Amino acid sequence: EQRVLVTLVNFTNDPSTPLLVADADDQVLDETNPDSAASYVLEASYGRAWLAGSVQGWLSASYDDASCLVRTPSGTQQLIDDLDPLIDFSVVDRSILIIPQNGSCGFAGISSLGKWSFTSDEGTVSFSRVILNGPALPFGALVSHELGHSFNGLQHSLDWECGATTLGPGCSAVNGDGYDVMNSGANGGHFTPPGKHALEWFDTQIVDVTGAGGTFLLEPYETTGPGIMALRIRAAGFYDDYRELADYWVSYRKPIGFG
């Protein structure tokens, strides 16, 4: 269970309330919405993780945040100090702040990499902090993307394009893996196998391929079941003078659910 608090917050420089509380709940926490972040986490984790929590707002901070100080750890602490009488931060794993559109922020969404520690009326508390900057509906995929950063520090996903060659010196990185919500455009798709492995969303569903090789039956990556979801082929050493090889992963993708 990931305990989520979605807080709609505005500031003295912009007291607007551009999003309905019901819409925030629908996009983040409502598992009956097939496009929500809650639905994504439940499907992508094969039921091993789920979101539970509530939406509060709009709450008004007592200060001007035109400079988007809230994006920094100290700015987040300032907001916690301001809202502490209203919120018990000790029961929060993932804090998702939604603010009115602020051009000084320079992002659509941003997240801590894993959890940060703050002080509160309840003592020292630790949770990840996501900020959505005036999100336009729908934004469930954006939340799923930022939660990837917050869960275990997953980074943006890229595509290593080799053309007609399986792997060679002519390969190049392409900005955006269209099969992973962690690409910079947050356009959908399950986390890649190394991402799910880091989140402990696999158990016997990974098979390590040894030097002897073999024949393996892969289940569609987006479906729930006891079958094999990913193969890991160990790779150690250097690809060239600058880049080190990591493991190769093989999965079978189908346009099912968030696939």
XYZ file of C-alpha atoms in Angstrom:
259
model
C 0.000 0.000 0.000
C 1.261 3.435 -0.995
C -0.359 6.053 1.238
C -0.985 9.051 -1.002
C -2.070 12.546 -0.070
C -3.119 14.768 -2.960
C -3.195 18.396 -1.846
C -4.493 21.229 -3.999
C -2.603 24.330 -2.838
C -2.609 27.947 -3.970
C -0.618 30.959 -2.808
C -1.220 34.639 -2.096
C 0.148 35.629 -5.523
C -2.402 33.330 -7.224
C -5.430 32.272 -5.134
C -7.184 30.639 -8.116
C -8.721 27.144 -7.921
C -8.480 25.850 -11.506
C -9.121 22.148 -10.799
C -12.002 20.349 -9.115
C -11.201 18.090 -6.166
C -13.303 15.386 -7.848
C -11.144 15.586 -10.992
C -7.947 15.219 -8.958
C -9.381 12.149 -7.223
C -10.465 10.697 -10.579
C -7.021 11.108 -12.168
C -4.931 9.933 -9.227
C -6.798 7.620 -6.855
C -9.912 6.247 -8.576
C -9.324 2.627 -9.628
C -12.634 2.639 -11.520
C -11.047 5.116 -13.950
C -8.972 2.889 -16.276
C -6.644 5.815 -17.046
C -5.880 6.845 -13.459
C -2.503 6.547 -11.762
C -4.074 4.106 -9.277
C -5.135 1.827 -12.136
C -1.666 2.061 -13.671
C 0.147 1.099 -10.466
C -2.210 -1.819 -9.787
C -1.811 -3.196 -13.337
C 1.909 -2.543 -13.814
C 2.797 -4.086 -10.428
C 0.636 -7.176 -11.112
C -1.336 -6.302 -7.985
C 1.715 -6.024 -5.736
C 1.295 -2.280 -5.146
C -1.689 0.015 -4.940
C -2.514 3.619 -4.054
C -4.716 4.535 -1.100
C -5.404 7.984 0.212
C -7.393 11.160 -0.179
C -7.542 14.576 -1.808
C -7.553 17.795 0.197
C -8.082 21.285 -1.114
C -8.068 23.826 -2.142
C -5.824 24.910 0.764
C -4.320 28.390 0.789
C -0.711 28.933 1.829
C -0.086 32.188 3.643
C 2.772 33.397 1.443
C 3.718 34.407 -2.103
C 5.334 31.668 -4.191
C 5.640 33.439 -7.544
C 9.276 32.266 -7.753
C 8.275 28.569 -7.366
C 10.322 28.077 -4.215
C 8.075 25.098 -3.430
C 10.046 22.967 -5.897
C 13.069 22.944 -3.549
C 13.365 20.890 -0.330
C 13.401 24.103 1.723
C 10.332 25.390 -0.114
C 8.504 22.136 0.518
C 9.435 22.405 4.190
C 8.004 25.923 4.255
C 4.723 24.627 2.870
C 4.660 21.788 5.412
C 5.133 24.333 8.194
C 2.217 26.314 6.797
C -0.148 23.344 6.401
C 0.926 21.288 9.435
C -2.076 22.272 11.563
C -4.352 20.789 8.873
C -2.434 17.662 7.799
C -0.877 14.705 9.611
C 2.213 14.139 7.457
C 3.275 11.054 9.456
C 0.742 8.903 7.557
C 1.905 9.961 4.080
C 4.217 7.947 1.788
C 3.675 10.025 -1.367
C 2.700 13.698 -1.278
C 1.273 14.990 -4.563
C 0.925 18.772 -4.614
C -1.210 20.367 -7.314
C -0.688 24.106 -7.754
C -2.153 26.661 -10.170
C -0.116 27.082 -13.344
C 3.096 28.936 -12.481
C 5.271 29.983 -15.406
C 8.282 30.410 -13.129
C 8.333 26.697 -12.326
C 9.368 25.551 -15.800
C 7.921 22.036 -15.539
C 4.644 20.174 -15.950
C 5.518 17.761 -13.164
C 8.481 17.184 -10.893
C 9.298 14.649 -8.192
C 11.885 13.880 -5.583
C 13.945 10.795 -6.376
C 12.697 8.574 -3.598
C 11.772 9.985 -0.199
C 12.920 13.203 1.472
C 12.859 13.865 5.223
C 11.096 16.853 6.749
C 10.210 18.118 10.201
C 6.576 18.351 11.247
C 4.411 18.555 14.329
C 4.562 14.737 14.377
C 8.386 14.723 14.383
C 10.627 13.755 11.484
C 8.603 12.454 8.538
C 9.750 10.933 5.256
C 7.812 10.901 2.023
C 8.324 11.525 -1.662
C 7.122 14.843 -3.005
C 5.481 15.308 -6.400
C 4.383 18.688 -7.769
C 1.973 19.061 -10.686
C 2.060 22.544 -12.178
C -1.465 23.450 -13.255
C -2.098 20.079 -14.950
C -4.579 19.880 -17.812
C -7.005 16.959 -17.905
C -6.317 14.103 -18.294
C -3.090 13.800 -16.304
C -3.086 10.246 -14.955
C -0.041 9.322 -17.085
C 1.869 12.336 -15.765
C 1.199 11.202 -12.183
C 2.320 7.639 -13.016
C 5.528 9.059 -14.511
C 6.296 11.176 -11.449
C 5.489 8.275 -9.120
C 8.164 6.270 -10.958
C 10.697 8.881 -9.879
C 9.307 8.932 -6.349
C 8.975 5.173 -5.761
C 12.615 4.230 -6.208
C 14.289 7.038 -8.111
C 13.552 5.667 -11.583
C 15.052 7.940 -14.227
C 13.766 8.928 -17.657
C 13.620 6.077 -20.125
C 15.399 6.367 -23.481
C 15.422 4.290 -26.646
C 18.694 2.810 -27.939
C 18.128 2.747 -31.689
C 20.291 0.485 -33.845
C 18.331 0.452 -37.109
C 18.635 -2.833 -38.954
C 21.531 -3.944 -36.720
C 20.841 -5.761 -33.470
C 23.696 -3.973 -31.719
C 26.716 -2.187 -33.096
C 28.828 0.962 -33.103
C 26.202 2.882 -35.111
C 23.554 2.785 -32.345
C 22.393 6.025 -30.787
C 20.183 7.138 -27.925
C 16.765 8.508 -28.856
C 15.027 10.847 -26.419
C 11.962 8.902 -25.418
C 11.077 5.222 -25.097
C 7.529 5.019 -26.435
C 6.878 1.796 -24.500
C 7.547 3.233 -21.020
C 5.657 5.913 -19.108
C 9.063 7.024 -17.793
C 9.946 8.546 -21.161
C 10.180 12.327 -20.997
C 6.755 12.731 -22.629
C 4.982 10.464 -20.101
C 2.820 9.017 -22.872
C 2.061 5.629 -21.354
C 3.399 2.090 -21.216
C 4.572 -0.100 -18.350
C 7.860 0.553 -16.583
C 10.668 -1.376 -18.283
C 11.799 -4.707 -16.754
C 14.812 -3.208 -14.917
C 12.470 -0.583 -13.461
C 9.988 -3.169 -12.232
C 12.837 -5.275 -10.879
C 14.121 -2.278 -8.884
C 10.603 -1.823 -7.468
C 10.391 -5.547 -6.544
C 7.343 -6.024 -8.760
C 8.713 -9.338 -10.063
C 9.435 -12.600 -8.278
C 9.581 -15.866 -10.255
C 8.497 -13.925 -13.339
C 12.160 -13.199 -14.181
C 14.382 -15.864 -15.718
C 18.155 -15.392 -15.879
C 19.464 -16.713 -19.176
C 22.798 -18.476 -18.729
C 25.512 -18.971 -21.308
C 23.839 -22.175 -22.438
C 20.802 -20.229 -23.660
C 17.496 -22.028 -24.076
C 13.912 -21.727 -25.260
C 11.524 -19.642 -23.163
C 7.815 -18.829 -23.355
C 7.116 -15.192 -22.497
C 3.697 -14.029 -21.368
C 2.431 -10.643 -22.572
C 4.149 -8.114 -20.310
C 0.916 -6.289 -19.482
C -1.047 -9.306 -18.208
C -1.284 -10.766 -14.717
C -0.230 -14.350 -14.262
C 2.468 -16.698 -12.953
C 4.292 -17.017 -16.293
C 7.585 -15.487 -17.371
C 7.387 -11.733 -17.969
C 11.048 -10.951 -18.620
C 14.373 -12.546 -19.454
C 17.585 -11.095 -18.040
C 20.776 -11.740 -19.984
C 23.839 -10.828 -17.985
C 26.210 -8.392 -19.663
C 29.316 -7.069 -17.980
C 32.164 -5.011 -19.341
C 32.487 -1.974 -21.557
C 30.648 -1.297 -24.800
C 33.246 1.302 -25.788
C 35.678 3.667 -24.074
C 32.867 5.621 -22.413
C 29.895 3.329 -21.895
C 29.542 0.247 -19.717
C 27.145 -2.549 -20.602
C 24.276 -3.294 -18.283
C 22.092 -6.406 -18.451
C 19.980 -7.052 -21.520
C 16.275 -7.558 -20.849
C 13.712 -9.194 -23.124
C 9.944 -8.750 -22.790
C 6.927 -9.342 -25.019
C 4.758 -6.258 -25.389
C 1.093 -6.202 -26.407
C -1.391 -3.274 -26.646
C -3.271 -4.436 -23.537
C -4.314 -2.070 -20.762
C -1.515 0.452 -20.363
C 0.676 -1.437 -22.851
